[in-house]
Short mmCIF file of C-alpha atoms in Angstrom, two decimals:
data_model
loop_
_atom_site.label_atom_id
_atom_site.label_comp_id
_atom_site.label_asym_id
_atom_site.label_seq_id
_atom_site.Cartn_x
_atom_site.Cartn_y
_atom_site.Cartn_z
CA UNK F 992 0.72 26.08 -0.98
CA UNK F 993 -2.84 26.89 -2.45
CA UNK F 994 -4.52 26.25 0.88
CA UNK F 995 -7.24 28.58 -0.16
CA UNK F 996 -7.78 26.77 -3.52
CA UNK F 997 -8.04 23.57 -1.60
CA UNK F 998 -10.37 24.73 1.21
CA UNK F 999 -12.44 26.35 -1.71
CA UNK F 1000 -12.51 22.92 -3.53
CA UNK F 1001 -13.10 20.96 -0.42
CA UNK F 1002 -16.11 23.46 0.37
CA UNK F 1003 -17.74 22.53 -3.07
CA UNK F 1004 -18.08 19.03 -2.01
CA UNK F 1005 -18.03 19.29 1.80
CA UNK F 1006 -20.20 22.36 2.89
CA UNK F 1007 -19.03 21.92 6.42
CA UNK F 1008 -15.29 22.28 5.83
CA UNK F 1009 -14.83 25.64 7.52
CA UNK F 1010 -16.98 23.95 10.57
CA UNK F 1011 -14.20 21.19 10.58
CA UNK F 1012 -11.62 23.57 11.89
CA UNK F 1013 -11.21 24.70 15.35
CA UNK F 1014 -13.38 27.84 14.94
CA UNK F 1015 -15.03 29.27 11.90
CA UNK F 1016 -14.34 32.73 12.96
CA UNK F 1017 -10.64 32.12 13.75
CA UNK F 1018 -10.09 30.62 10.30
CA UNK F 1019 -11.86 33.73 8.73
CA UNK F 1020 -9.97 36.02 10.76
CA UNK F 1021 -6.45 34.47 9.73
CA UNK F 1022 -7.79 34.73 6.19
CA UNK F 1023 -8.73 38.39 6.61
CA UNK F 1024 -6.54 39.94 4.01
CA UNK F 1025 -4.34 39.02 1.18
CA UNK F 1026 -1.19 39.61 3.19
CA UNK F 1027 -2.30 37.37 5.80
CA UNK F 1028 -3.42 34.78 3.04
CA UNK F 1029 0.28 34.97 1.75
CA UNK F 1030 1.72 34.52 5.14
CA UNK F 1031 -0.60 31.53 5.90
CA UNK F 1032 0.26 29.96 2.60
CA UNK F 1033 4.00 30.24 3.75
CA UNK F 1034 3.42 28.26 6.88
CA UNK F 1035 3.18 24.77 6.09
CA UNK F 1036 3.27 23.57 9.78
CA UNK F 1037 0.15 25.77 10.53
CA UNK F 1038 -1.59 24.51 7.30
CA UNK F 1039 -0.79 20.74 8.13
CA UNK F 1040 -1.98 21.24 11.59
CA UNK F 1041 -5.34 22.90 10.29
CA UNK F 1042 -5.97 19.86 8.08
CA UNK F 1043 -5.00 17.39 10.58
CA UNK F 1044 -7.41 18.94 13.03
CA UNK F 1045 -10.09 19.17 10.22
CA UNK F 1046 -9.58 15.85 8.60
CA UNK F 1047 -7.06 14.06 10.77
CA UNK F 1048 -7.37 11.31 13.15
CA UNK F 1049 -9.78 12.98 15.53
CA UNK F 1050 -12.50 12.92 12.93
CA UNK F 1051 -13.01 10.17 10.49
CA UNK F 1052 -13.59 11.40 6.95
CA UNK F 1053 -16.67 10.09 5.26
CA UNK F 1054 -16.52 7.75 2.17
CA UNK F 1055 -17.27 10.60 -0.31
CA UNK F 1056 -14.51 12.58 1.46
CA UNK F 1057 -12.00 9.91 0.96
CA UNK F 1058 -12.98 9.43 -2.67
CA UNK F 1059 -12.83 12.98 -3.40
CA UNK F 1060 -9.45 13.11 -1.77
CA UNK F 1061 -8.16 10.36 -4.02
CA UNK F 1062 -10.04 11.92 -6.93
CA UNK F 1063 -8.14 15.20 -6.51
CA UNK F 1064 -4.76 13.27 -6.68
CA UNK F 1065 -5.99 11.36 -9.73
CA UNK F 1066 -6.99 14.74 -11.45
CA UNK F 1067 -3.59 16.32 -10.30
CA UNK F 1068 -1.77 13.35 -11.99
CA UNK F 1069 -3.80 13.15 -15.04
CA UNK F 1070 -3.41 17.02 -15.86
CA UNK F 1071 0.21 16.75 -15.16
CA UNK F 1072 0.72 13.82 -17.64
CA UNK F 1073 -1.45 15.94 -20.19
CA UNK F 1074 0.89 18.83 -19.88
CA UNK F 1075 3.95 16.43 -20.08
CA UNK F 1076 2.52 15.03 -23.33
CA UNK F 1077 1.59 18.39 -24.78
CA UNK F 1078 5.07 19.90 -23.77
CA UNK F 1079 6.60 17.45 -26.54
CA UNK F 1080 9.72 16.77 -24.49
CA UNK F 1081 9.12 12.94 -23.98
CA UNK F 1082 11.24 10.75 -26.31
CA UNK F 1083 9.27 8.86 -28.97
CA UNK F 1084 9.05 5.20 -28.48
CA UNK F 1085 9.20 3.48 -25.17
CA UNK F 1086 9.18 6.55 -23.00
CA UNK F 1087 6.12 7.97 -24.91
CA UNK F 1088 4.42 4.75 -24.81
CA UNK F 1089 4.84 4.44 -21.10
CA UNK F 1090 3.62 8.08 -20.36
CA UNK F 1091 0.59 7.24 -22.60
CA UNK F 1092 -0.26 4.04 -20.63
CA UNK F 1093 -0.08 5.83 -17.33
CA UNK F 1094 -2.17 8.78 -18.53
CA UNK F 1095 -4.68 6.24 -19.82
CA UNK F 1096 -4.93 4.69 -16.27
CA UNK F 1097 -5.16 8.06 -14.60
CA UNK F 1098 -8.13 9.15 -16.82
CA UNK F 1099 -9.83 5.87 -16.09
CA UNK F 1100 -9.33 6.47 -12.40
CA UNK F 1101 -10.83 9.97 -12.64
CA UNK F 1102 -13.81 8.60 -14.50
CA UNK F 1103 -14.23 5.58 -12.08
CA UNK F 1104 -13.91 7.53 -8.90
CA UNK F 1105 -16.18 10.41 -10.27
CA UNK F 1106 -18.75 7.94 -11.24
CA UNK F 1107 -18.64 6.04 -7.74
CA UNK F 1108 -19.02 9.46 -6.02
CA UNK F 1109 -22.08 10.31 -8.05
CA UNK F 1110 -23.54 6.82 -7.25
CA UNK F 1111 -23.11 7.57 -3.60
CA UNK F 1112 -25.16 10.86 -4.12
CA UNK F 1113 -21.85 12.91 -3.74
CA UNK F 1114 -20.37 15.59 -5.80
CA UNK F 1115 -17.08 14.65 -7.51
CA UNK F 1116 -14.39 17.40 -7.19
CA UNK F 1117 -13.52 18.88 -10.64
CA UNK F 1118 -11.04 21.35 -12.03
CA UNK F 1119 -7.99 20.32 -10.20
CA UNK F 1120 -5.00 21.23 -12.33
CA UNK F 1121 -1.27 20.90 -12.06
CA UNK F 1122 0.28 24.33 -11.23
CA UNK F 1123 1.71 25.73 -14.41
CA UNK F 1124 4.44 27.65 -12.75
CA UNK F 1125 5.60 24.45 -11.18
CA UNK F 1126 5.65 22.32 -14.51
CA UNK F 1127 9.22 21.72 -15.65
CA UNK F 1128 10.57 22.66 -19.02
CA UNK F 1129 12.87 19.62 -19.36
CA UNK F 1130 12.08 16.05 -19.56
CA UNK F 1131 14.43 14.77 -16.67
CA UNK F 1132 12.65 17.08 -14.19
CA UNK F 1133 9.45 16.06 -15.64
CA UNK F 1134 10.29 12.53 -14.63
CA UNK F 1135 11.21 13.67 -11.15
CA UNK F 1136 7.82 15.25 -10.82
CA UNK F 1137 6.13 12.10 -12.26
CA UNK F 1138 7.97 9.82 -9.81
CA UNK F 1139 6.95 12.27 -6.79
CA UNK F 1140 3.42 12.03 -7.88
CA UNK F 1141 3.25 8.28 -8.26
CA UNK F 1142 5.10 7.55 -4.98
CA UNK F 1143 2.76 10.19 -3.23
CA UNK F 1144 -0.14 8.47 -4.65
CA UNK F 1145 0.97 5.01 -3.56
CA UNK F 1146 1.46 6.38 0.06
CA UNK F 1147 -1.80 8.41 0.03
CA UNK F 1148 -4.02 5.47 -1.05
CA UNK F 1149 -2.38 3.38 1.64
CA UNK F 1150 -3.08 5.95 4.20
CA UNK F 1151 -6.85 5.86 3.51
CA UNK F 1152 -7.33 2.17 3.39
CA UNK F 1153 -8.39 1.90 7.01
CA UNK F 1154 -11.16 4.66 6.25
CA UNK F 1155 -12.65 2.46 3.52
CA UNK F 1156 -12.72 -0.84 5.64
CA UNK F 1157 -16.02 -2.47 5.14
CA UNK F 1158 -17.33 0.46 3.01
CA UNK F 1159 -19.43 -0.68 -0.06
CA UNK F 1160 -21.10 0.85 -3.04
CA UNK F 1161 -23.76 -1.44 -3.61
CA UNK F 1162 -22.16 -4.91 -3.83
CA UNK F 1163 -18.80 -3.50 -4.58
CA UNK F 1164 -16.06 -3.21 -1.89
CA UNK F 1165 -14.68 0.28 -2.01
CA UNK F 1166 -11.75 -0.94 -0.33
CA UNK F 1167 -10.97 -3.42 -2.87
CA UNK F 1168 -11.44 -0.81 -5.66
CA UNK F 1169 -9.01 1.38 -3.73
CA UNK F 1170 -6.50 -1.31 -3.36
CA UNK F 1171 -6.88 -2.44 -7.13
CA UNK F 1172 -5.97 1.54 -7.88
CA UNK F 1173 -3.12 1.54 -5.34
CA UNK F 1174 -1.09 -1.35 -6.89
CA UNK F 1175 -1.41 0.27 -10.35
CA UNK F 1176 -0.11 3.51 -8.79
CA UNK F 1177 2.75 1.36 -7.54
CA UNK F 1178 3.40 -0.25 -10.92
CA UNK F 1179 3.60 3.27 -12.39
CA UNK F 1180 5.99 4.59 -9.62
CA UNK F 1181 8.32 1.42 -10.32
CA UNK F 1182 8.36 2.12 -14.11
CA UNK F 1183 8.97 5.76 -13.68
CA UNK F 1184 11.64 4.81 -11.19
CA UNK F 1185 13.20 2.72 -13.89
CA UNK F 1186 13.07 5.36 -16.46
CA UNK F 1187 15.23 7.36 -14.03
CA UNK F 1188 17.62 4.62 -13.43
CA UNK F 1189 16.25 4.05 -9.89
CA UNK F 1190 15.25 0.80 -8.15
CA UNK F 1191 11.82 0.17 -8.56
CA UNK F 1192 11.37 0.09 -4.88
CA UNK F 1193 12.26 2.92 -2.35
CA UNK F 1194 15.59 2.67 -1.02
CA UNK F 1195 16.15 4.16 2.50
CA UNK F 1196 18.42 6.85 1.09
CA UNK F 1197 15.51 8.40 -0.58
CA UNK F 1198 14.05 9.71 2.72
CA UNK F 1199 17.28 12.00 2.48
CA UNK F 1200 16.73 13.43 -0.89
CA UNK F 1201 16.46 17.25 -1.33
CA UNK F 1202 12.87 18.57 -2.43
CA UNK F 1203 10.79 17.95 -4.41
CA UNK F 1204 11.36 14.19 -3.82
CA UNK F 1205 12.57 14.30 -0.16
CA UNK F 1206 9.37 15.43 1.32
CA UNK F 1207 7.66 12.47 -0.59
CA UNK F 1208 9.61 10.10 1.52
CA UNK F 1209 9.29 11.60 4.75
CA UNK F 1210 6.48 12.62 7.12
CA UNK F 1211 5.47 11.30 10.45
CA UNK F 1212 6.54 7.77 9.12
CA UNK F 1213 9.59 8.08 6.96
CA UNK F 1214 10.21 5.46 4.09
CA UNK F 1215 13.47 4.51 5.87
CA UNK F 1216 11.45 3.19 8.76
CA UNK F 1217 12.56 -0.39 9.86
CA UNK F 1218 10.01 -0.89 12.63
CA UNK F 1219 6.89 -2.59 11.48
CA UNK F 1220 4.21 -3.39 13.95
CA UNK F 1221 6.63 -2.94 16.77
CA UNK F 1222 9.08 -5.42 15.30
CA UNK F 1223 12.48 -4.14 14.25
CA UNK F 1224 13.06 -5.82 10.86
CA UNK F 1225 16.85 -5.56 11.10
CA UNK F 1226 17.28 -7.31 14.37
CA UNK F 1227 14.13 -8.88 15.55
CA UNK F 1228 13.28 -11.46 12.81
CA UNK F 1229 16.01 -14.22 13.77
CA UNK F 1230 17.79 -13.40 10.77
CA UNK F 1231 19.59 -10.14 10.56
CA UNK F 1232 18.58 -7.84 7.68
CA UNK F 1233 20.17 -4.64 6.32
CA UNK F 1234 18.46 -1.41 7.07
CA UNK F 1235 18.11 -0.70 3.26
CA UNK F 1236 16.24 -4.13 2.70
CA UNK F 1237 14.06 -3.63 5.75
CA UNK F 1238 13.18 -0.07 4.57
CA UNK F 1239 12.38 -0.99 0.94
CA UNK F 1240 10.39 -4.17 1.87
CA UNK F 1241 7.65 -2.23 3.35
CA UNK F 1242 6.18 1.11 1.82
CA UNK F 1243 4.61 3.53 4.22
CA UNK F 1244 1.59 5.75 4.53
CA UNK F 1245 1.06 9.48 4.25
CA UNK F 1246 -1.95 11.11 5.97
CA UNK F 1247 -4.34 13.43 4.18
CA UNK F 1248 -2.84 16.40 5.89
CA UNK F 1249 0.74 15.33 4.86
CA UNK F 1250 -0.09 14.74 1.19
CA UNK F 1251 -1.96 18.08 0.95
CA UNK F 1252 0.87 19.92 2.49
CA UNK F 1253 2.67 22.54 0.53
CA UNK F 1254 5.92 20.49 0.40
CA UNK F 1255 4.11 17.70 -1.38
CA UNK F 1256 1.01 17.40 -3.55
CA UNK F 1257 -0.64 20.24 -2.06
CA UNK F 1258 2.03 22.52 -3.41
CA UNK F 1259 1.46 21.38 -7.01
CA UNK F 1260 -2.31 22.38 -7.38
CA UNK F 1261 -2.91 25.40 -9.47
CA UNK F 1262 -4.69 28.17 -7.53
CA UNK Y 1122 -16.70 -19.47 30.46
CA UNK Y 1123 -20.12 -20.85 31.35
CA UNK Y 1124 -19.09 -20.36 35.01
CA UNK Y 1125 -20.12 -16.97 35.61
CA UNK Y 1126 -18.39 -16.67 39.11
CA UNK Y 1127 -14.64 -16.51 38.83
CA UNK Y 1128 -11.97 -16.30 41.53
CA UNK Y 1129 -9.44 -13.57 41.47
CA UNK Y 1130 -6.78 -15.43 39.75
CA UNK Y 1131 -9.19 -16.72 37.01
CA UNK Y 1132 -10.20 -13.26 36.57
CA UNK Y 1133 -6.65 -11.89 36.30
CA UNK Y 1134 -5.98 -14.68 33.79
CA UNK Y 1135 -8.97 -13.75 31.69
CA UNK Y 1136 -8.16 -10.04 31.73
CA UNK Y 1137 -4.60 -10.64 30.74
CA UNK Y 1138 -4.71 -9.82 27.06
CA UNK Y 1139 -6.17 -6.48 27.95
CA UNK Y 1140 -3.12 -5.15 29.43
CA UNK Y 1141 -0.13 -7.48 29.35
CA UNK Y 1142 1.09 -7.20 25.83
CA UNK Y 1143 2.07 -3.59 25.84
CA UNK Y 1144 3.71 -4.40 22.57
CA UNK Y 1145 0.47 -5.58 21.16
CA UNK Y 1146 -1.24 -2.44 22.34
CA UNK Y 1147 1.44 -0.08 20.44
CA UNK Y 1148 1.04 -2.20 17.43
CA UNK Y 1149 -2.54 -0.97 17.11
CA UNK Y 1150 -1.50 2.67 17.53
CA UNK Y 1151 -1.87 3.63 13.79
CA UNK Y 1152 -5.14 2.29 13.62
CA UNK Y 1153 -7.18 4.26 16.28
CA UNK Y 1154 -9.34 3.24 18.97
CA UNK Y 1155 -11.34 0.49 17.72
CA UNK Y 1156 -8.39 -1.73 16.64
CA UNK Y 1157 -7.33 -2.81 20.12
CA UNK Y 1158 -10.85 -4.04 20.86
CA UNK Y 1159 -10.75 -6.07 17.45
CA UNK Y 1160 -7.58 -7.67 18.58
CA UNK Y 1161 -9.23 -9.34 21.27
CA UNK Y 1162 -11.59 -11.06 18.94
CA UNK Y 1163 -8.58 -12.35 17.15
CA UNK Y 1164 -7.74 -14.60 20.12
CA UNK Y 1165 -11.04 -15.89 20.27
CA UNK Y 1166 -11.83 -16.67 16.71
CA UNK Y 1167 -10.03 -20.02 16.73
CA UNK Y 1168 -12.86 -21.49 18.66
CA UNK Y 1169 -14.47 -23.28 15.49
CA UNK Y 1170 -11.21 -23.90 13.63
CA UNK Y 1171 -10.14 -27.25 13.07
CA UNK Y 1172 -6.80 -28.84 13.32
CA UNK Y 1173 -4.15 -26.67 11.36
CA UNK Y 1174 -2.87 -29.77 9.73
CA UNK Y 1175 -5.65 -32.53 9.07
CA UNK Y 1176 -4.81 -36.13 9.20
CA UNK Y 1177 -4.54 -36.38 5.39
CA UNK Y 1178 -1.83 -33.56 5.46
CA UNK Y 1179 -4.31 -30.76 4.22
CA UNK Y 1180 -2.88 -27.29 5.72
CA UNK Y 1181 -6.05 -25.54 6.92
CA UNK Y 1182 -5.08 -21.63 6.61
CA UNK Y 1183 -7.89 -20.91 9.14
CA UNK Y 1184 -10.56 -18.17 9.34
CA UNK Y 1185 -10.97 -14.59 10.26
CA UNK Y 1186 -8.10 -12.33 10.46
CA UNK Y 1187 -5.45 -15.28 11.31
CA UNK Y 1188 -6.83 -16.93 8.24
CA UNK Y 1189 -5.79 -13.84 6.09
CA UNK Y 1190 -2.35 -13.71 7.79
CA UNK Y 1191 -1.60 -17.37 7.36
CA UNK Y 1192 -2.68 -17.04 3.74
CA UNK Y 1193 -0.24 -14.24 3.28
CA UNK Y 1194 2.46 -16.06 5.07
CA UNK Y 1195 2.04 -19.00 2.74
CA UNK Y 1196 2.35 -17.03 -0.35
CA UNK Y 1197 5.35 -15.14 1.12
CA UNK Y 1198 6.96 -18.55 1.96
CA UNK Y 1199 6.67 -19.65 -1.63
CA UNK Y 1200 8.15 -16.30 -2.99
CA UNK Y 1201 11.06 -16.28 -0.29
CA UNK Y 1202 11.80 -19.73 -1.18
CA UNK Y 1203 11.91 -19.13 -5.03
CA UNK Y 1204 13.81 -16.06 -4.76
CA UNK Y 1205 16.37 -17.62 -2.24
CA UNK Y 1206 17.07 -20.25 -4.95
CA UNK Y 1207 17.45 -17.40 -7.62
CA UNK Y 1208 19.85 -15.74 -5.48
CA UNK Y 1209 21.81 -18.86 -4.57
CA UNK Y 1210 21.95 -20.08 -8.11
CA UNK Y 1211 21.69 -17.15 -10.37
CA UNK Y 1212 20.93 -17.68 -14.25
CA UNK Y 1213 24.07 -17.19 -16.12
CA UNK Y 1214 22.61 -14.62 -18.33
CA UNK Y 1215 21.42 -12.30 -15.62
CA UNK Y 1216 23.41 -9.11 -15.77
CA UNK Y 1217 25.26 -7.87 -12.89
CA UNK Y 1218 22.61 -5.34 -11.95
CA UNK Y 1219 19.89 -7.75 -12.32
CA UNK Y 1220 21.72 -10.14 -10.03
CA UNK Y 1221 21.93 -7.08 -7.42
CA UNK Y 1222 18.31 -6.26 -7.75
CA UNK Y 1223 17.11 -10.05 -7.49
CA UNK Y 1224 19.29 -10.21 -4.15
CA UNK Y 1225 17.16 -7.35 -2.83
CA UNK Y 1226 13.98 -8.94 -4.05
CA UNK Y 1227 15.01 -12.04 -2.26
CA UNK Y 1228 15.59 -10.05 0.96
CA UNK Y 1229 12.18 -8.26 0.80
CA UNK Y 1230 10.34 -11.49 0.31
CA UNK Y 1231 12.24 -13.21 3.26
CA UNK Y 1232 11.43 -10.30 5.45
CA UNK Y 1233 7.93 -10.59 4.53
CA UNK Y 1234 7.89 -14.20 5.37
CA UNK Y 1235 9.63 -13.87 8.74
CA UNK Y 1236 7.63 -10.78 9.55
CA UNK Y 1237 4.47 -12.71 9.22
CA UNK Y 1238 5.77 -15.58 11.15
CA UNK Y 1239 6.54 -13.23 14.01
CA UNK Y 1240 3.25 -11.47 13.93
CA UNK Y 1241 1.32 -14.49 13.78
CA UNK Y 1242 3.03 -16.03 16.56
CA UNK Y 1243 2.79 -12.99 18.67
CA UNK Y 1244 -0.74 -12.12 17.96
CA UNK Y 1245 -2.47 -15.71 17.58
CA UNK Y 1246 -0.17 -18.06 19.45
CA UNK Y 1247 -0.60 -21.56 18.32
CA UNK Y 1248 -2.48 -20.83 15.06
CA UNK Y 1249 0.29 -20.38 12.54
CA UNK Y 1250 0.51 -22.89 9.73
CA UNK Y 1251 3.84 -24.85 9.40
CA UNK Y 1252 6.68 -24.32 6.98
CA UNK Y 1253 5.66 -25.38 3.45
CA UNK Y 1254 7.53 -27.39 1.08
CA UNK Y 1255 7.93 -25.81 -2.38
CA UNK Y 1256 7.92 -27.60 -5.63
CA UNK Y 1257 10.13 -25.77 -8.19
CA UNK Y 1258 10.61 -28.76 -10.83
CA UNK Y 1259 9.05 -26.75 -13.47
CA UNK Y 1260 11.50 -23.95 -13.11
CA UNK Y 1261 14.80 -23.79 -14.93
CA UNK Y 1262 16.93 -21.78 -12.43
CA UNK Y 1263 19.85 -21.58 -15.07
CA UNK Y 1264 17.59 -19.71 -17.54
CA UNK Y 1265 16.78 -15.99 -17.15
CA UNK Y 1266 13.57 -16.37 -19.16
CA UNK Y 1267 12.38 -19.22 -16.76
CA UNK Y 1268 13.15 -17.43 -13.82
CA UNK Y 1269 11.59 -14.20 -15.08
CA UNK Y 1270 8.33 -16.04 -16.17
CA UNK Y 1271 7.93 -17.66 -12.89
CA UNK Y 1272 8.72 -14.38 -11.02
CA UNK Y 1273 6.02 -12.53 -13.05
CA UNK Y 1274 3.37 -15.32 -12.25
CA UNK Y 1275 4.15 -15.08 -8.58
CA UNK Y 1276 4.33 -11.26 -8.28
CA UNK Y 1277 1.24 -10.68 -10.31
CA UNK Y 1278 -0.54 -13.47 -8.29
CA UNK Y 1279 0.63 -11.80 -5.04
CA UNK Y 1280 -0.63 -8.53 -5.96
CA UNK Y 1281 -4.14 -9.97 -6.77
CA UNK Y 1282 -4.09 -11.93 -3.71
CA UNK Y 1283 -3.46 -9.02 -1.43
CA UNK Y 1284 -6.06 -6.87 -3.39
CA UNK Y 1285 -8.58 -9.53 -2.89
CA UNK Y 1286 -7.92 -10.22 0.61
CA UNK Y 1287 -7.88 -6.78 2.13
CA UNK Y 1288 -11.59 -6.70 2.41
CA UNK Y 1289 -11.46 -9.87 4.81
CA UNK Y 1290 -9.54 -8.35 7.48
CA UNK Y 1291 -11.27 -6.70 10.26
CA UNK Y 1292 -8.26 -5.22 12.11
CA UNK Y 1293 -7.24 -1.80 10.47
CA UNK Y 1294 -3.74 -2.26 11.51
CA UNK Y 1295 -3.35 -5.45 9.65
CA UNK Y 1296 -4.98 -4.00 6.65
CA UNK Y 1297 -2.30 -1.13 6.70
CA UNK Y 1298 0.40 -3.74 6.90
CA UNK Y 1299 -0.95 -5.72 3.89
CA UNK Y 1300 -1.16 -2.32 2.19
CA UNK Y 1301 2.42 -1.58 2.89
CA UNK Y 1302 3.42 -5.09 1.32
CA UNK Y 1303 1.30 -5.18 -1.62
CA UNK Y 1304 2.74 -2.08 -3.09
CA UNK Y 1305 6.20 -3.47 -2.80
CA UNK Y 1306 4.97 -6.69 -4.61
CA UNK Y 1307 3.50 -4.42 -7.36
CA UNK Y 1308 6.82 -2.77 -7.64
CA UNK Y 1309 8.36 -6.23 -8.06
CA UNK Y 1310 5.82 -7.31 -10.61
CA UNK Y 1311 6.37 -4.04 -12.72
CA UNK Y 1312 10.19 -4.57 -12.41
CA UNK Y 1313 9.95 -8.19 -13.53
CA UNK Y 1314 7.44 -7.61 -16.37
CA UNK Y 1315 9.65 -4.66 -17.65
CA UNK Y 1316 12.60 -6.88 -17.84
CA UNK Y 1317 10.50 -9.64 -19.86
CA UNK Y 1318 9.01 -7.05 -22.13
CA UNK Y 1319 9.95 -3.34 -21.69
CA UNK Y 1320 6.72 -1.24 -21.06
CA UNK Y 1321 4.64 -4.19 -19.94
CA UNK Y 1322 4.71 -2.93 -16.16
CA UNK Y 1323 0.90 -2.38 -16.30
CA UNK Y 1324 -0.37 -3.60 -19.71
CA UNK Y 1325 -3.83 -4.51 -20.63
CA UNK Y 1326 -3.16 -8.16 -19.73
CA UNK Y 1327 -3.22 -7.17 -16.27
CA UNK Y 1328 -5.07 -3.75 -15.86
CA UNK Y 1329 -8.66 -3.41 -16.91
CA UNK Y 1330 -10.51 -0.49 -18.65
CA UNK Y 1331 -11.22 0.99 -15.41
CA UNK Y 1332 -7.48 1.11 -14.79
CA UNK Y 1333 -7.72 -1.51 -12.04
CA UNK Y 1334 -5.23 -4.18 -11.02
CA UNK Y 1335 -6.41 -7.76 -10.69
CA UNK Y 1336 -8.06 -8.97 -7.40
CA UNK Y 1337 -8.37 -12.64 -6.70
CA UNK Y 1338 -10.37 -14.61 -4.01
CA UNK Y 1339 -8.17 -16.75 -1.67
CA UNK Y 1340 -9.36 -20.08 -2.92
CA UNK Y 1341 -8.53 -19.01 -6.54
CA UNK Y 1342 -5.18 -17.83 -5.61
CA UNK Y 1343 -4.45 -21.05 -3.73
CA UNK Y 1344 -5.57 -23.12 -6.83
CA UNK Y 1345 -3.25 -21.02 -8.88
CA UNK Y 1346 -0.24 -21.72 -6.58
CA UNK Y 1347 -1.00 -25.37 -5.37
CA UNK Y 1348 1.23 -26.70 -8.20
CA UNK Y 1349 4.27 -25.16 -6.57
CA UNK Y 1350 3.46 -26.28 -3.07
CA UNK Y 1351 3.70 -29.81 -1.82
CA UNK Y 1352 1.29 -29.46 1.07
CA UNK Y 1353 -2.53 -29.21 0.00
CA UNK Y 1354 -3.86 -25.69 1.04
CA UNK Y 1355 -7.32 -25.05 2.25
CA UNK Y 1356 -8.16 -21.51 1.97
CA UNK Y 1357 -12.11 -21.76 1.98
CA UNK Y 1358 -12.42 -20.16 5.39
CA UNK Y 1359 -9.88 -17.27 5.10
CA UNK Y 1360 -11.58 -14.13 6.26
CA UNK Y 1361 -14.86 -15.92 7.04
#
């Protein structure tokens, strides 16, 4: 996990990033030497709690912070698909066409989010790259990572919807724009899943997959969750439904801290 | 409520929503502190509503958050009825895998419908719209192409409807639920589109130059869906 890189990038757009952590001194102390940095990077639980304290439910992130978080994920996706295209393993025809379509959308999202952040007098995050050492050489594994990125994106946008409620840029509802990106990510995820002979939606069993996909479908609320708004979908709707249908009929959120964790997108950012 | 002085029992009755429904309280757990307070607004926002079904048979979806929930419930009723028919009388030219997948889609939509029914009855008693009567005479359920074309219309419309309605919700917990559902609708839309034309999951007919999916206003969505529903729907006050 490139926790230092992430903190560094956040500090470019959020001068107070370290101030958000419990104690500035304590953080610097734990980042005191390279060996300790390595140890920290290997401790996702600590990192996760660090971020949930800094950006978690106790403090509401600003609109620009939310948009920069979204932009970070879009930049990561954009760079991944550029690398995938450049690697030359995508079969010509339908597969190459689909990857080109998805890349086009990610590039458009990067531009739209960057422009919006600037319009709000913020500074868009830049230079987020997909970690070279994590880029798979073979096409099937590239698709696995693409699925991980897209389904992470769906969960990540969903997790920020509440933070954009009522937020505007001029006369534009930022929540609506985020939702309009969110459903595009879901369409991408569905297609990539289809390229892998998977159902377009997320079956309950995906929450038990090994890494790198498993962590994408777990977290505080797993994708195999069958309880929505305190209603058990399998048993409390009059008609019984299977656990798989109950899980697949609702996608779930990931928090910012969960997405930035080393086991998920946070571990795919180039340091 | 003009009578300022209340006796103890009246007071207890008035305070009831604050603490009785523990279920409702935990419902708002995800959304943070402000959501619980917003829930109270919900029970109060029917004051200026008209009847749900007017004398001429128009179904009024209502206003505020309940209006948005009823709007979603109406669309999910339509989708659920459609896929129930697809599942019951599958087109002969569907593959085995397609039949299996459409059975799953039918379950997702039935769950969405039943979930909204339960949530509205729990959170806004007496304000739910009735069951609607679908009109599917334009659909040939024996033909895969006819079923897929209708499915594409419904799924793309559903995505645009949720995308456009999110901003009208005041309760964060409902917004999260809507977000949890819309991405599943978008998955359905992509699947159906790819069945009709491989690679059309997010083509330029539905995604604009900014990389954005469609978002439609409730009145426009209802206009588009009205030919499939017998009862006339009034969405003019949804979210207002």
